[in-house]
Coordinates of C-alpha atoms in Angstrom, one line a residue:
M332 CA 134.6 121.6 87.1
I333 CA 135.9 118.5 85.5
N334 CA 139.5 119.5 84.4
P335 CA 141.3 117.9 81.4
P336 CA 142.5 115.4 80.8
S337 CA 139.2 113.7 81.5
P338 CA 139.0 110.0 82.0
P339 CA 137.9 108.2 78.8
W340 CA 134.6 107.1 80.4
V341 CA 133.5 110.7 80.8
K342 CA 133.2 111.1 77.1
D343 CA 131.9 107.6 76.7
P344 CA 130.2 106.3 79.9
Q345 CA 129.9 102.8 78.6
L346 CA 133.6 102.5 78.9
A347 CA 133.2 102.8 82.7
R348 CA 132.7 99.1 83.1
K349 CA 136.3 98.5 82.1
H350 CA 137.5 101.0 84.8
R351 CA 135.4 99.9 87.7
S352 CA 137.8 100.7 90.6
E353 CA 138.7 104.0 89.1
V354 CA 135.1 105.0 88.7
L355 CA 134.2 104.0 92.2
A356 CA 137.2 105.9 93.6
F357 CA 136.2 109.0 91.6
G358 CA 132.6 108.8 92.9
K359 CA 133.9 108.7 96.5
Q360 CA 136.2 111.7 95.8
V361 CA 133.5 113.9 94.1
L362 CA 130.3 112.8 95.9
G363 CA 131.7 112.0 99.3
E364 CA 130.3 108.5 99.7
T365 CA 131.7 105.0 99.3
F366 CA 129.9 103.2 96.5
R367 CA 130.1 99.5 95.6
D368 CA 128.3 99.6 92.3
F369 CA 127.3 101.9 89.4
I370 CA 125.4 102.0 86.2
P371 CA 126.7 104.0 83.1
L372 CA 124.2 106.5 81.7
H373 CA 123.9 107.7 78.2
T374 CA 121.3 109.1 75.7
S375 CA 120.9 108.2 72.1
S376 CA 122.2 111.6 71.0
G377 CA 125.4 111.2 73.0
R378 CA 125.0 114.7 74.3
T379 CA 124.1 113.7 77.8
G380 CA 125.8 111.0 79.8
G381 CA 127.1 110.1 83.3
I382 CA 127.4 107.6 86.1
A383 CA 124.6 106.5 88.4
F384 CA 126.1 105.3 91.6
I385 CA 124.0 102.8 93.6
L386 CA 123.5 104.2 97.1
P387 CA 125.1 101.9 99.7
Q388 CA 122.1 102.2 102.0
A389 CA 118.4 101.9 101.7
V390 CA 116.5 105.2 101.2
N391 CA 112.8 106.0 101.7
L392 CA 110.4 107.0 99.0
G393 CA 110.5 110.7 99.9
A394 CA 114.3 110.9 100.0
K395 CA 115.6 114.1 98.3
R396 CA 117.3 113.4 95.0
N397 CA 120.6 115.3 94.7
H398 CA 122.5 114.8 91.5
R399 CA 125.7 116.6 90.4
V400 CA 125.3 118.0 86.9
Y401 CA 127.9 119.6 84.6
L402 CA 126.9 121.7 81.6
K403 CA 129.6 122.0 79.0
H404 CA 132.2 121.0 81.6
M405 CA 131.0 123.6 84.1
L406 CA 129.4 122.6 87.4
V407 CA 125.8 123.8 87.3
S408 CA 124.2 122.0 90.2
E409 CA 125.1 119.8 93.1
A410 CA 121.5 119.2 94.0
A411 CA 119.6 118.7 90.7
D412 CA 116.5 116.6 91.4
N413 CA 114.6 116.5 88.1
V414 CA 117.0 114.8 85.7
L415 CA 115.9 111.2 86.5
P416 CA 112.5 109.5 86.9
D417 CA 111.0 109.5 90.4
W418 CA 111.5 105.8 90.8
A419 CA 115.3 106.1 90.5
F420 CA 115.7 107.3 94.1
F421 CA 118.3 104.6 94.8
V422 CA 121.1 106.2 92.8
K423 CA 123.2 109.3 93.1
C424 CA 124.5 110.6 89.8
M425 CA 127.2 112.6 88.1
I426 CA 125.8 113.8 84.8
W427 CA 127.4 115.9 82.0
T428 CA 125.4 117.5 79.3
D429 CA 125.4 120.1 76.6
E430 CA 121.7 120.1 75.6
L431 CA 119.8 121.0 78.8
Q432 CA 118.8 124.6 79.6
P433 CA 119.6 125.7 83.2
T434 CA 117.2 128.0 85.1
A435 CA 118.2 131.6 86.0
S436 CA 119.7 130.4 89.3
R437 CA 121.7 127.8 87.3
E438 CA 120.8 125.2 90.0
H439 CA 118.2 123.3 88.1
F440 CA 116.9 122.7 84.5
Y441 CA 113.8 124.0 82.8
E442 CA 111.0 121.4 82.5
N443 CA 110.7 121.2 78.7
V444 CA 110.5 118.6 76.0
Q445 CA 114.2 118.2 75.9
L446 CA 114.5 117.5 79.6
E447 CA 111.6 115.1 79.5
Q448 CA 113.3 113.2 76.7
V449 CA 116.7 113.1 78.5
R450 CA 115.0 112.0 81.7
E451 CA 113.2 109.2 79.9
E452 CA 116.4 108.0 78.2
L453 CA 118.5 108.1 81.3
G454 CA 115.8 106.1 83.1
G455 CA 115.7 103.7 80.2
T456 CA 119.4 103.2 80.6
I457 CA 119.0 102.2 84.2
R458 CA 116.1 99.9 83.4
Q459 CA 118.0 98.1 80.6
E460 CA 121.1 97.6 82.9
L461 CA 119.0 96.1 85.6
M462 CA 117.3 93.8 83.1
R463 CA 120.8 92.8 81.7
M464 CA 121.8 91.9 85.3
A465 CA 118.8 89.7 85.6
E466 CA 120.0 87.6 82.7
Y467 CA 123.8 87.7 83.1
D468 CA 124.5 88.8 86.7
P469 CA 121.6 87.8 88.9
D470 CA 123.7 87.9 92.1
R471 CA 124.5 91.5 91.5
L472 CA 120.9 92.3 90.8
Q473 CA 119.8 90.5 94.0
S474 CA 122.3 92.5 96.0
I475 CA 120.8 95.8 94.7
I476 CA 117.2 94.6 95.3
S477 CA 118.0 93.6 98.8
L478 CA 118.8 97.3 99.5
H479 CA 116.5 99.0 97.2
A480 CA 113.4 96.8 96.8
L481 CA 111.0 99.8 97.1
S482 CA 112.6 101.5 94.1
M483 CA 112.5 98.3 92.1
K484 CA 108.8 97.9 92.9
A485 CA 108.0 101.5 91.9
L486 CA 109.6 100.8 88.5
A487 CA 107.9 97.4 88.2
V488 CA 104.5 99.0 88.7
E489 CA 105.3 101.4 85.8
D490 CA 106.9 98.8 83.5
S491 CA 105.4 95.3 83.1
S492 CA 108.3 94.1 81.0
F493 CA 110.7 95.0 83.7
Y494 CA 108.4 93.4 86.3
S495 CA 108.3 90.2 84.3
I496 CA 112.1 89.9 84.3
I497 CA 112.9 90.9 87.9
H498 CA 109.8 89.8 89.8
E499 CA 111.2 86.6 91.2
W500 CA 113.8 88.6 93.2
L501 CA 111.3 91.1 94.7
P502 CA 110.8 90.4 98.5
F503 CA 107.3 90.3 100.1
E504 CA 106.3 89.8 103.7
S505 CA 104.1 86.7 104.3
T506 CA 103.0 84.2 106.9
F507 CA 106.0 82.1 105.8
G508 CA 108.4 85.0 106.4
T509 CA 109.8 87.6 104.1
K510 CA 110.7 85.7 100.9
P511 CA 111.3 86.5 97.2
L512 CA 108.2 86.3 95.0
G513 CA 109.7 83.6 92.9
E514 CA 109.6 81.3 96.0
L515 CA 106.2 82.4 97.2
K516 CA 104.5 81.8 93.8
Q517 CA 105.4 78.1 93.9
Q518 CA 102.6 77.5 96.4
P519 CA 99.3 78.2 94.5
P520 CA 96.9 79.8 95.0
L521 CA 98.8 82.9 96.2
Y522 CA 96.6 84.6 98.7
F523 CA 97.2 88.3 99.6
T524 CA 95.6 91.0 101.7
A525 CA 95.1 94.5 100.3
T526 CA 95.8 96.4 103.5
L527 CA 98.1 96.1 106.5
D528 CA 95.2 95.9 108.9
E529 CA 93.7 92.9 107.0
Y530 CA 97.0 91.1 107.2
R531 CA 97.3 91.8 111.0
Q532 CA 93.8 90.4 111.6
I533 CA 94.5 87.0 110.0
T534 CA 98.2 86.4 110.2
H535 CA 98.2 84.4 113.5
V536 CA 95.3 82.1 112.5
A537 CA 96.6 81.7 108.9
S538 CA 100.2 80.9 110.2
A539 CA 98.9 78.3 112.6
Q540 CA 97.1 76.5 109.8
S541 CA 100.2 76.7 107.5
M542 CA 98.2 79.0 105.2
L543 CA 100.4 81.1 102.9
V544 CA 99.2 84.7 102.9
V545 CA 101.2 87.6 101.5
N546 CA 101.0 91.1 103.1
G547 CA 99.9 93.4 100.3
G548 CA 99.5 96.4 102.7
Y549 CA 102.7 98.1 101.8
I550 CA 103.0 100.6 98.9
Y551 CA 103.0 98.9 95.5
D552 CA 102.6 95.4 96.9
A553 CA 98.9 94.7 96.4
E554 CA 99.1 96.2 92.9
L555 CA 102.1 94.0 91.9
L556 CA 100.4 90.9 93.3
S557 CA 97.3 91.7 91.3
L558 CA 99.3 92.1 88.2
L559 CA 101.3 88.9 88.7
P560 CA 99.0 86.6 86.7
L561 CA 99.4 88.9 83.7
I562 CA 103.2 88.3 83.5
D563 CA 103.1 84.7 84.7
P564 CA 99.8 83.0 83.5
D565 CA 100.7 79.9 85.6
V566 CA 100.3 81.8 88.8
Q567 CA 96.9 82.4 90.4
T568 CA 96.5 85.2 92.9
E569 CA 93.5 85.9 95.1
R570 CA 92.8 88.7 97.5
L571 CA 91.9 87.3 101.0
L572 CA 89.6 89.0 103.4
P573 CA 89.6 88.3 107.1
E574 CA 86.3 86.5 107.0
D575 CA 87.7 84.1 104.4
V576 CA 90.0 82.6 106.9
S577 CA 87.0 81.2 108.8
L578 CA 86.5 78.8 105.9
S579 CA 89.4 76.7 107.3
F580 CA 87.8 76.5 110.8
T581 CA 86.5 73.2 112.1
D582 CA 82.8 73.2 112.9
I583 CA 81.6 71.9 116.3
T584 CA 79.8 68.6 116.6
P585 CA 76.0 68.3 116.7
Q586 CA 76.3 67.3 120.4
E587 CA 78.5 70.3 121.2
R588 CA 76.0 72.5 119.3
L589 CA 73.2 71.2 121.5
D590 CA 75.3 71.5 124.7
Y591 CA 76.3 75.1 124.0
Y592 CA 73.1 76.3 122.4
E593 CA 71.8 78.4 125.3
S594 CA 75.2 79.9 125.9
V595 CA 75.7 80.9 122.2
R596 CA 72.2 82.5 122.2
L597 CA 73.1 84.5 125.2
A598 CA 76.4 85.6 123.7
D599 CA 74.6 86.5 120.5
S600 CA 72.2 88.8 122.4
V601 CA 75.0 90.5 124.3
L602 CA 76.7 91.6 121.0
Q603 CA 73.6 92.6 119.1
K604 CA 74.1 96.2 120.1
F605 CA 77.5 96.1 118.3
R606 CA 76.0 94.5 115.2
C607 CA 78.1 91.4 115.8
Q608 CA 77.1 87.7 115.6
V609 CA 78.7 84.8 117.5
Q610 CA 80.0 81.6 116.0
L611 CA 81.5 78.7 118.0
R612 CA 84.3 76.9 116.1
R613 CA 87.6 75.1 116.6
F614 CA 90.7 76.5 115.0
K615 CA 94.5 76.9 115.5
P616 CA 96.3 78.3 117.3
E617 CA 94.5 77.4 120.5
E618 CA 96.1 80.3 122.2
I619 CA 93.8 82.7 120.3
P620 CA 90.5 82.7 122.2
V621 CA 88.5 84.8 119.7
L622 CA 88.8 86.2 116.2
Y623 CA 86.8 89.2 115.0
T624 CA 86.1 89.4 111.2
L625 CA 84.4 92.1 109.2
S626 CA 82.5 91.9 105.9
Q627 CA 83.1 94.8 103.5
E628 CA 79.7 96.2 104.4
S629 CA 80.3 96.1 108.1
A630 CA 83.8 97.6 107.7
Q631 CA 82.2 100.5 105.8
W632 CA 79.5 100.8 108.4
R633 CA 82.1 101.0 111.3
V634 CA 84.0 103.7 109.4
M635 CA 80.8 105.7 109.0
E636 CA 79.9 105.3 112.6
A637 CA 83.3 106.4 113.8
T638 CA 83.2 109.4 111.5
K639 CA 79.8 110.4 112.9
E640 CA 81.3 110.6 116.4
V641 CA 83.6 113.5 115.4
S642 CA 81.4 115.2 112.8
T643 CA 79.1 118.1 112.9
D644 CA 75.3 117.5 113.2
A645 CA 74.7 118.1 109.6
L646 CA 77.5 115.7 108.4
S647 CA 76.4 113.1 110.9
S648 CA 72.9 113.3 109.5
V649 CA 74.2 112.7 106.0
L650 CA 76.4 109.8 107.2
G651 CA 73.5 108.3 109.0
S652 CA 71.5 108.3 105.8
L653 CA 74.3 106.6 103.9
G654 CA 74.9 104.1 106.7
A655 CA 71.2 103.1 106.7
T656 CA 71.7 101.4 103.3
L657 CA 74.5 99.2 104.8
K658 CA 72.9 98.5 108.2
D659 CA 71.0 95.4 107.4
A660 CA 74.1 93.7 105.9
A661 CA 76.6 95.3 108.2
Y662 CA 77.2 92.4 110.6
A663 CA 80.6 91.4 111.9
T664 CA 81.3 87.9 113.2
L665 CA 83.1 87.0 116.5
Y666 CA 84.5 83.5 116.4
F667 CA 85.0 81.8 119.7
N668 CA 87.7 79.1 119.7
L669 CA 86.5 76.0 121.5
N670 CA 90.1 74.6 121.4
N671 CA 91.0 77.4 123.9
P672 CA 90.4 76.1 127.5
V673 CA 89.2 79.5 128.7
I674 CA 86.4 79.6 126.0
E675 CA 85.4 76.0 126.8
R676 CA 85.0 76.9 130.5
A677 CA 83.3 80.3 129.8
F678 CA 80.6 78.7 127.6
H679 CA 79.9 76.0 130.2
P680 CA 76.4 76.4 131.7
A681 CA 77.9 76.7 135.2
H682 CA 79.2 80.2 134.2
K683 CA 76.0 81.5 132.7
A684 CA 75.8 84.5 135.2
M685 CA 79.3 85.7 134.3
L686 CA 79.1 85.0 130.6
P687 CA 77.7 88.4 129.4
S688 CA 80.7 90.2 131.0
I689 CA 83.1 87.6 129.7
I690 CA 81.7 88.0 126.1
E691 CA 82.0 91.8 126.3
M692 CA 85.6 91.7 127.4
L693 CA 86.6 89.1 124.8
Y694 CA 84.9 91.2 122.2
C695 CA 87.0 94.2 123.2
N696 CA 90.1 92.0 123.3
A697 CA 89.4 90.8 119.7
L698 CA 89.1 94.4 118.5
M699 CA 92.4 95.3 120.0
M700 CA 94.2 92.2 118.7
G701 CA 92.8 92.9 115.2
H702 CA 93.9 96.5 115.4
Y703 CA 90.4 97.7 114.9
P704 CA 89.7 101.3 116.1
M705 CA 87.3 101.2 119.0
N706 CA 84.3 103.7 119.2
R707 CA 83.3 105.4 122.3
Q708 CA 80.7 102.8 123.3
E709 CA 83.3 100.0 123.0
T710 CA 86.0 102.0 124.9
A711 CA 83.5 102.6 127.7
L712 CA 82.6 98.9 127.7
L713 CA 86.3 98.0 128.1
N714 CA 86.8 100.3 131.0
K715 CA 83.7 99.1 132.7
G716 CA 84.7 95.5 132.2
I717 CA 88.2 96.0 133.6
I718 CA 86.8 97.5 136.8
Q719 CA 84.2 94.8 137.1
F720 CA 86.8 92.0 136.8
I721 CA 89.1 93.7 139.3
D722 CA 86.2 93.9 141.7
W723 CA 85.3 90.2 141.2
G724 CA 89.0 89.3 141.7
M725 CA 89.3 91.2 145.0
T726 CA 86.0 89.8 146.2
A727 CA 87.0 86.2 145.4
S728 CA 90.4 86.7 147.1
H729 CA 88.7 88.1 150.2
T730 CA 86.2 85.3 150.3
T731 CA 88.9 82.6 150.1
G732 CA 91.2 84.4 152.5
G733 CA 93.7 85.5 149.9
D734 CA 94.4 88.7 151.7
E735 CA 96.0 87.0 154.6

């Protein structure tokens, strides 16, 4: 219970700004945590108010929301979780009210129109304070965002006005490092991936070519990047697929095309059973020997084929029928990097006998480097290839006297 005499900011939370140290000390005493910042809460009726303390550590999206609520000066709950919007999981609150209806257990409040209105107004108070910080106290806002970016992004998805004001401080992972969106958007067009797997597949090649790509694979990120042109018309964003990175590759010369023609044909025939075509290119970094890319059709086809392996006969039949419509277009591409010395040697006519096995192993390596799930046939191919190369290595060592 809050005993009289109550501090003046209890009756009028907006006065809390003038008693900063006192409010923070009170929060530590009552809630048991050391806070560095807070936001006063109030509703238009004046019948509900409180203090939202900014949590001093990052919390995840599923974190339990425990707020301390007083009803007519009596403690009702120390774990109320439905008095604030879901996106406000970065605060821990002390709330006092005389208008909400407690449940029979007196630990929570009934979900009714009154609670919905109070929740919306308290959320609006937090939103307005953050927007005020963006204009008058950006360093303070940046400090909060650095800890609670996920909550800020959750709110930005819901509220385009809020997003337009605070978007420049929101951090995003990119091939140029994790940077605020305000900095990233200065380099148009702003390419982004929609999934984490897509980002992993292209990040090394894009980085080596100084190509800015933002990872949109985390929750809210792709959606926010898609919405960015709506709040800033000067910014152009574009989703990037792994196969799009190949557009920045350097084609081989006509003479190289002629020299490697037979080897490329052989490599193509080896990968036909995996519905994969071969392209010989030059690209950076040279340390990457191969890059595997999927069209949308081939990605869908691979998912269906993987599902068929673990499905019942009836479901496999249905998936087979669906996959038949994709099959003709479902070709992946395996790019071989002629800048890589191993690839240059492998495609030399002198290694024609070994080339099929080399192609198969490089195909498996490209799948693993791109974080693509491997089906049973590909896993068996990898195991066979490893044993084969070990055998070749031991045979070569024995022939040259390496065992001695």
